[in-house]
mmCIF file of C-alpha atoms and ligand atoms in Angstrom:
data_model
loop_
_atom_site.group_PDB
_atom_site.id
_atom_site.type_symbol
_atom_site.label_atom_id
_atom_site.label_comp_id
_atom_site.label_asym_id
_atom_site.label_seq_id
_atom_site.Cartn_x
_atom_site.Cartn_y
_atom_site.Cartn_z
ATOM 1 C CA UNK W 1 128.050 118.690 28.562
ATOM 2 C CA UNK W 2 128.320 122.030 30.264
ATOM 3 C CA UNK W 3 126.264 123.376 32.939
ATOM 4 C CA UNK W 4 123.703 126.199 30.980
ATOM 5 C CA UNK W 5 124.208 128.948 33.210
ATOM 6 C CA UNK W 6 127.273 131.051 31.774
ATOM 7 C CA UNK W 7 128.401 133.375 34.549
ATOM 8 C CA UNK W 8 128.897 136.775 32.349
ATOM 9 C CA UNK W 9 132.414 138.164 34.266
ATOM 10 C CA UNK W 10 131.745 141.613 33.493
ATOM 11 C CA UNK W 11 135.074 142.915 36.049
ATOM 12 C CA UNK W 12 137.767 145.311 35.091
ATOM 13 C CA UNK W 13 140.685 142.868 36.313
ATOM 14 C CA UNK W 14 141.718 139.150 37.587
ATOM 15 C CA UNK W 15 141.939 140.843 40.844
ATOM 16 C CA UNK W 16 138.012 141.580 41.275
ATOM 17 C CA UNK W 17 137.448 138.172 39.466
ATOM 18 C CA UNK W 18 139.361 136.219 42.085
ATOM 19 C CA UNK W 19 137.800 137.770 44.540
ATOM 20 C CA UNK W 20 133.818 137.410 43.200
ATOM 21 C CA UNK W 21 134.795 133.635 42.468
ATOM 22 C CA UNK W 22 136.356 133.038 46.358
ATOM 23 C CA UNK W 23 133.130 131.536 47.599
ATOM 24 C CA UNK W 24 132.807 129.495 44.585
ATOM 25 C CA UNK W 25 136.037 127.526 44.875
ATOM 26 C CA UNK W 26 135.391 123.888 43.573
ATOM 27 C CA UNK W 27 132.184 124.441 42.253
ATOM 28 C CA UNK W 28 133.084 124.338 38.167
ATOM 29 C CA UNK W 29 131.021 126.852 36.583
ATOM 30 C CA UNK W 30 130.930 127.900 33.063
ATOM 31 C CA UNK W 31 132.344 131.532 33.177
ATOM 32 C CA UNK W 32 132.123 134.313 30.159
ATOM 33 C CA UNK W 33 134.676 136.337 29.344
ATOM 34 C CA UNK W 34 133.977 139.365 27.137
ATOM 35 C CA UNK W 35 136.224 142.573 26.005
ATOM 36 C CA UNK W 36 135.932 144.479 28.963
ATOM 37 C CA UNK W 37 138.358 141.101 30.984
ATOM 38 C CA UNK W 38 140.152 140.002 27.886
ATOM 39 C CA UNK W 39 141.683 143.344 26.311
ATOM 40 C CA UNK W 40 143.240 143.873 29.798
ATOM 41 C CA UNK W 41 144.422 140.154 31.104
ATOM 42 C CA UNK W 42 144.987 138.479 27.842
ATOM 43 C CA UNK W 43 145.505 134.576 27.269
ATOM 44 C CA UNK W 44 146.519 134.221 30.818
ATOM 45 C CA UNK W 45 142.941 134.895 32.465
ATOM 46 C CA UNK W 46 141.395 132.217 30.418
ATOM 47 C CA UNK W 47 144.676 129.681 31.187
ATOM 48 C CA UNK W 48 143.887 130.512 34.871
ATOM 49 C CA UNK W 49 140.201 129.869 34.629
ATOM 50 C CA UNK W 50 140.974 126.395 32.752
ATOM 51 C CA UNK W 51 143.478 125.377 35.525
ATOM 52 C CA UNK W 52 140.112 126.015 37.942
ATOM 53 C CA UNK W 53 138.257 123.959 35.958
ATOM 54 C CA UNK W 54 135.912 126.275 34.764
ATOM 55 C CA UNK W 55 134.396 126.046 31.350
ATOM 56 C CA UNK W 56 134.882 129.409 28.979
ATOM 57 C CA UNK W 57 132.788 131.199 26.830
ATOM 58 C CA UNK W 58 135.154 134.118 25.365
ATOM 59 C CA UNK W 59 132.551 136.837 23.875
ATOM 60 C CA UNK W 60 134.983 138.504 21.497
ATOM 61 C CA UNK W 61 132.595 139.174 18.698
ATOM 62 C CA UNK W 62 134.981 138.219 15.640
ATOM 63 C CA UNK W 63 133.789 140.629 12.326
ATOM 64 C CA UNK W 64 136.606 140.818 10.079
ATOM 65 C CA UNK W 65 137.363 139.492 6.779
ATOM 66 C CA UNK W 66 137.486 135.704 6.287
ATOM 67 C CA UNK W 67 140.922 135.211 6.384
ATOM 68 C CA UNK W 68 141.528 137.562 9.596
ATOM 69 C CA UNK W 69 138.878 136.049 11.184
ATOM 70 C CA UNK W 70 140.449 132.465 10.403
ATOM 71 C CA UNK W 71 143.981 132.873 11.852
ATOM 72 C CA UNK W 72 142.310 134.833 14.898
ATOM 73 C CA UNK W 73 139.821 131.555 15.452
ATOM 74 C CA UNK W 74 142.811 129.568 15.306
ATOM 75 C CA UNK W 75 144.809 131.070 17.844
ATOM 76 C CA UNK W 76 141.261 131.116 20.248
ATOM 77 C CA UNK W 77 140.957 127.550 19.669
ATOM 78 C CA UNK W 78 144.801 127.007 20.661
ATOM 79 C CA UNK W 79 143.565 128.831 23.995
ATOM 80 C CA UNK W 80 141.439 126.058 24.892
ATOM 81 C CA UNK W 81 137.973 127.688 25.300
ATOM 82 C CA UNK W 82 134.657 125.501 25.033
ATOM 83 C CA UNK W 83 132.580 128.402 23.252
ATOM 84 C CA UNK W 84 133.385 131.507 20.801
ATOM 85 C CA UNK W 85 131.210 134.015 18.570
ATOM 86 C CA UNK W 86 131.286 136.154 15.598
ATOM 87 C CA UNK W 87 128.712 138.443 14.284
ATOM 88 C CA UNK W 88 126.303 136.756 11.626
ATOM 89 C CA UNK W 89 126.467 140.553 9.390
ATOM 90 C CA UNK W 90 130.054 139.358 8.370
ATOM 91 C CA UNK W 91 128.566 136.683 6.000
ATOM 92 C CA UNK W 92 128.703 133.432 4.970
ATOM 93 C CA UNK W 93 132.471 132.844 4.116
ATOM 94 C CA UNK W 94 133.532 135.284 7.332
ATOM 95 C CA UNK W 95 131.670 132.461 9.401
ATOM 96 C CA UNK W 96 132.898 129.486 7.371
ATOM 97 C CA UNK W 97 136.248 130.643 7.701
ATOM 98 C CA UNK W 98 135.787 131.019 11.405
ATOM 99 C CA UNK W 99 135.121 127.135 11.593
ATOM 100 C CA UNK W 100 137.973 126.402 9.431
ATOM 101 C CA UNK W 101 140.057 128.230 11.525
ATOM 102 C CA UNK W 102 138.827 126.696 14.894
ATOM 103 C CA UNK W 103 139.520 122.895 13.384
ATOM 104 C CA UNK W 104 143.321 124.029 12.355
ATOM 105 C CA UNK W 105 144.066 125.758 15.894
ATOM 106 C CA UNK W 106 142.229 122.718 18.216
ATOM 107 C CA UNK W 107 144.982 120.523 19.968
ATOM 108 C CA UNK W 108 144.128 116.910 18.294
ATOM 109 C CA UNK W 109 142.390 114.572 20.852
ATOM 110 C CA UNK W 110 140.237 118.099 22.166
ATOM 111 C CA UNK W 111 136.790 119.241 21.264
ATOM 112 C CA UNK W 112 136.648 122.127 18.334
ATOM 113 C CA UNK W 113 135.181 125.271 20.627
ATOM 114 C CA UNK W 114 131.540 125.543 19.851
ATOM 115 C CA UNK W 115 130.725 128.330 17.637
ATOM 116 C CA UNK W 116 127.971 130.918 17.909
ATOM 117 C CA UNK W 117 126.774 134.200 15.724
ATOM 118 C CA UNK W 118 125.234 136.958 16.911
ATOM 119 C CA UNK W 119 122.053 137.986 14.829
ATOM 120 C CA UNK W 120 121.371 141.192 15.968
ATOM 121 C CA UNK W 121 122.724 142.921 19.227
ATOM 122 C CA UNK W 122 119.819 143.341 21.834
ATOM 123 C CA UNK W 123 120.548 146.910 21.724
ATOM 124 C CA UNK W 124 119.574 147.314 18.097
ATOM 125 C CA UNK W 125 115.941 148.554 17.936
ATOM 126 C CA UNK W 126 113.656 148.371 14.815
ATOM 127 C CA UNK W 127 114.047 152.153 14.437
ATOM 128 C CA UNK W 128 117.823 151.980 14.232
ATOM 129 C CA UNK W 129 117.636 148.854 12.065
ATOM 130 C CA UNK W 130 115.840 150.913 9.525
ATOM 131 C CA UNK W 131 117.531 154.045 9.941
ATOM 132 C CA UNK W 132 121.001 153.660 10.573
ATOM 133 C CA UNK W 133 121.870 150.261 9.267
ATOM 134 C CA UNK W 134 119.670 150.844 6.391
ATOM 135 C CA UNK W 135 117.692 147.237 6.961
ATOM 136 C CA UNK W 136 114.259 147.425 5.381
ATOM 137 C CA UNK W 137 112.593 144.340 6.836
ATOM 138 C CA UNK W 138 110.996 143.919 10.108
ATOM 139 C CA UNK W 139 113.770 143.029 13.239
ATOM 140 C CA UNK W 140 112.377 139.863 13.787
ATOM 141 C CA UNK W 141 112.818 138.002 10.200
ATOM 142 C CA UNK W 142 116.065 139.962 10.126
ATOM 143 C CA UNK W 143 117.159 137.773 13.053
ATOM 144 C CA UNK W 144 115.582 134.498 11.490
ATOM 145 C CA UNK W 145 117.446 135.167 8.400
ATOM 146 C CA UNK W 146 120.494 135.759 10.023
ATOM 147 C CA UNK W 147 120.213 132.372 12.414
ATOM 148 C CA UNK W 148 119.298 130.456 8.954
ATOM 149 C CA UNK W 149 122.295 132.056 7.771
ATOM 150 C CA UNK W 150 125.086 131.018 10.350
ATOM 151 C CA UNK W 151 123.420 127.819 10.639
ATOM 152 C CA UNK W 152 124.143 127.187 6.872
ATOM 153 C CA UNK W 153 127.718 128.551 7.412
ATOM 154 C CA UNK W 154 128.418 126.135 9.859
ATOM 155 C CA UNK W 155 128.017 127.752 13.221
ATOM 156 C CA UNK W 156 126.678 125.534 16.187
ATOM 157 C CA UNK W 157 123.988 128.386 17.429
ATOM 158 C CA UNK W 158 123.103 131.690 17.880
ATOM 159 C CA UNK W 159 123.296 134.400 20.791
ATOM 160 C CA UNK W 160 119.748 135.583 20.765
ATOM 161 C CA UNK W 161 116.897 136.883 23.191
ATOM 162 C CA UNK W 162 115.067 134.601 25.131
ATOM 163 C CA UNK W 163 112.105 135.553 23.354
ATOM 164 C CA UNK W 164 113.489 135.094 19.751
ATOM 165 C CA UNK W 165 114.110 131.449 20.857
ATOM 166 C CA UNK W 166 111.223 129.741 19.704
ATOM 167 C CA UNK W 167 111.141 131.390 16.323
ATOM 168 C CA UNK W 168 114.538 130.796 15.887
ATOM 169 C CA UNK W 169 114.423 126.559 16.913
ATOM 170 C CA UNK W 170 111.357 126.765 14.865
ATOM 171 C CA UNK W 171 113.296 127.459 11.613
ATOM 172 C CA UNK W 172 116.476 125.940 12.628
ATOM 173 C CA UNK W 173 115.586 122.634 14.898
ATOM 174 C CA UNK W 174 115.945 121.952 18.053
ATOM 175 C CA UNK W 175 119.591 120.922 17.798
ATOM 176 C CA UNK W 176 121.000 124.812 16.603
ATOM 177 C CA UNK W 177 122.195 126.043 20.092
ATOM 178 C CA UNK W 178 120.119 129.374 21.540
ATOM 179 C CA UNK W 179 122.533 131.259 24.199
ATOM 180 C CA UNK W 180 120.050 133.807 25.611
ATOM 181 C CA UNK W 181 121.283 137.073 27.899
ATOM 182 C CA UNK W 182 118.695 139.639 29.167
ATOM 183 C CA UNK W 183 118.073 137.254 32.345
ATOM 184 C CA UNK W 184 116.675 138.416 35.601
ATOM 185 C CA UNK W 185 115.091 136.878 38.615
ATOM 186 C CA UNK W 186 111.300 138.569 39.053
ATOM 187 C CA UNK W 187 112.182 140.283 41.842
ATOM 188 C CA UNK W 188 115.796 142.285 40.549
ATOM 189 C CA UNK W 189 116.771 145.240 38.871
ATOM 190 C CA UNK W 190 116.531 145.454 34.540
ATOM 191 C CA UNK W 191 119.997 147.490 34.452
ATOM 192 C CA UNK W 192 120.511 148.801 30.956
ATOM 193 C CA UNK W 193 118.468 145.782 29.364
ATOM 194 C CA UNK W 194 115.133 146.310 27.617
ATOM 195 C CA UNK W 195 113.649 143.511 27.695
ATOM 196 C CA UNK W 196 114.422 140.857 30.521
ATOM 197 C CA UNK W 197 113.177 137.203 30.819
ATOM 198 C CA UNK W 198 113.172 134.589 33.845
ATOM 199 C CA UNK W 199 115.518 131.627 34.120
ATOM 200 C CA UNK W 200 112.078 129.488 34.584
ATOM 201 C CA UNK W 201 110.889 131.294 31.305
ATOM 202 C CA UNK W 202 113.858 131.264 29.616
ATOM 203 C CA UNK W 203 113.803 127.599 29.275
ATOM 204 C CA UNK W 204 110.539 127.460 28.388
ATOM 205 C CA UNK W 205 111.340 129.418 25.455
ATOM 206 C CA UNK W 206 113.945 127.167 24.119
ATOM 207 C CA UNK W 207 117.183 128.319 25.567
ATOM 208 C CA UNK W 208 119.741 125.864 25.622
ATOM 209 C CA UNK W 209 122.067 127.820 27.652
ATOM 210 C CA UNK W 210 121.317 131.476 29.204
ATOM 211 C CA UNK W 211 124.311 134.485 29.859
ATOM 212 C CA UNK W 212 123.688 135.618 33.458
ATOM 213 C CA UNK W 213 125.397 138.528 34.597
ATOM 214 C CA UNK W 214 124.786 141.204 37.363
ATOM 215 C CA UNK W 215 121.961 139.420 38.533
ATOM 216 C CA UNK W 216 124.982 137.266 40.082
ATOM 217 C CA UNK W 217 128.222 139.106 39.905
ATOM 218 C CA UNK W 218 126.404 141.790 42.085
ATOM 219 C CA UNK W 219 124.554 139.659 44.067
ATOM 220 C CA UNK W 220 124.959 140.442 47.933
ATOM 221 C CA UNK W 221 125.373 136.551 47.848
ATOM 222 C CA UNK W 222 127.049 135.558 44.829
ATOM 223 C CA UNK W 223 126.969 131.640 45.843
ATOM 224 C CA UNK W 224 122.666 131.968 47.287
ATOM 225 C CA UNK W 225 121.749 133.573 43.546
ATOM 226 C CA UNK W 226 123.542 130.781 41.681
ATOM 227 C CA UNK W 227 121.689 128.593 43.932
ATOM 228 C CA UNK W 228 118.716 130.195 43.613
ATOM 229 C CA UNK W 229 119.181 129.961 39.408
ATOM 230 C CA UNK W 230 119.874 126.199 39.831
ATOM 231 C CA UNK W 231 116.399 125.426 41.461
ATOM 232 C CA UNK W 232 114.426 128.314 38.653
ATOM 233 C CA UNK W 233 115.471 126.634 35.482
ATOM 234 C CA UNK W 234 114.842 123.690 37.313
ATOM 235 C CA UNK W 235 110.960 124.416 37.807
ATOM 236 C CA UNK W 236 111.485 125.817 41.403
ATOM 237 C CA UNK W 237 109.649 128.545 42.981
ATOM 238 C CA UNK W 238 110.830 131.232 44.841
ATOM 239 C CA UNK W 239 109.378 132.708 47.821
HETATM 240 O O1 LIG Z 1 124.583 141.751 33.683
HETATM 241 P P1 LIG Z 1 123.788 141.128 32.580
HETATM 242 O O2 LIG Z 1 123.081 139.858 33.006
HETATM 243 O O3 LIG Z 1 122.888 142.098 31.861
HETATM 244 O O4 LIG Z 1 124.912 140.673 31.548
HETATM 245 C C1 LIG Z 1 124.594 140.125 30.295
HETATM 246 C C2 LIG Z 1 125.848 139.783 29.555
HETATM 247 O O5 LIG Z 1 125.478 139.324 28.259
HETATM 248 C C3 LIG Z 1 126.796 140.967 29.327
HETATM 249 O O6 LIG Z 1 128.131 140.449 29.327
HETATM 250 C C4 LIG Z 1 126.436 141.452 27.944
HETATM 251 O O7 LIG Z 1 127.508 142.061 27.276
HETATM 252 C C5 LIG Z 1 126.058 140.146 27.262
HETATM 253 N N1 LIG Z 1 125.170 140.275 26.102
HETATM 254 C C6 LIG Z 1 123.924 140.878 26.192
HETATM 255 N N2 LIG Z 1 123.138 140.972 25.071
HETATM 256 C C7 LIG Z 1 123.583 140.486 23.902
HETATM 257 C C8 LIG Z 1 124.830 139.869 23.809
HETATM 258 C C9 LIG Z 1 125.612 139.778 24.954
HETATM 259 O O8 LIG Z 1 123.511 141.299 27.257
HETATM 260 N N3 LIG Z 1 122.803 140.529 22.843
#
């Protein structure tokens, strides 16, 4: 349906947005929008990006109880996006109610939003797995649970690392979407992420769609880098 490259929009305000998607103009691309964009703009940023004809994944990271997380879901789903997320750790009847509440709130004749759960976040480690959240088993069948979990509850996929792809379509088939950040072309800069993976390899792993960020938003050549992630994932070289 959608292209697989989501287009993280990691900007403080419409204004910079408007600006990074100039070059872009009729070229429908499917855009995320996290915390950083939605707790200042609102409803109105993703209206304006549906009017452009961009698909939306809004990365709000529901974790609340059931019913909360419902009547939130519902108003998202009123909103129009294509693709939302909770955190898996808020159990099976947080993420059930989460799909209950995406059927009530989608306009009849539209799609319900996709659904996906975030295992673990990439920035939790083994040590602060064990430490901290007070996990005892290893991070890696801590994710697989998790997936197995929110796959049973309903959800359409997971948010995972490129690298915990195969495990995860392994255990879940090949049908249980795998959204996969931490991509960077061979050649750029890691940024705060620990451990990065190529478009080209990406897909080899199993993604089904990856979250690209900086990598394109600060590109010197916003529109040449989405290019240039068109013909990776599509077996391409690069010079
Ligand atoms: O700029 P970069 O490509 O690192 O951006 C990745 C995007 O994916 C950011 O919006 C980040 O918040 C998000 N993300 C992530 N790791 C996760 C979940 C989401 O990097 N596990």
């Amino acid at each position: 349906m959608h292209t697989p490259f989501i287009v993280a929009l990691d900007f403080p305000s419409k204004h910079d947005v408007q600006q990074f998607l100039r070059p872009f103009s009729g070229t429908p691309l499917f855009v995320k929008v996290g915390m950083e964009l939605y707790y200042q703009e609102g409803p109105a940023i993703i209206a304006m990006f549906k009017e452009q004809g961009h698909a939306v994944f809004l990365d709000l990271k529901l974790h609340d109880i059931p019913n909360t997380v419902k009547q939130a879901m519902k108003g998202l789903a009123r909103l129009g996006v294509d693709l939302v997320n909770v955190h898996a750790v808020g159990g099976r009847r947080m993420m059930e109610a989460a799909i209950e509440g995406l059927d009530a709130g989608t306009p009849s004749g539209a799609a319900r939003p996709r659904c996906i759960a975030v295992t673990q976040l990439t920035s939790t480690d083994e040590r602060m797995l064990h430490e901290e959240l007070w996990i005892s088993q290893p991070l890696e069948e801590t994710v697989s649970h998790y997936a197995a979990l929110a796959q049973a509850s309903g959800m359409d996929g997971v948010v995972c690392s490129a690298n915990e792809a195969t495990l995860i379509k392994e255990r879940c088939g090949a049908s249980f979407l795998a959204v996969t950040p931490g991509i960077r072309f061979a050649d750029d800069s890691v940024h705060d992420q620990v451990r990065v993976v190529t478009p080209r390899k990406a897909r080899a792993l199993g993604a089904d769609y990856i979250v690209i960020g900086r990598s394109i938003t600060r590109a010197v050549d916003p529109l040449a880098a989405y290019s240039r992630l068109q013909h990776e994932w599509n077996g391409g070289e690069t010079e």
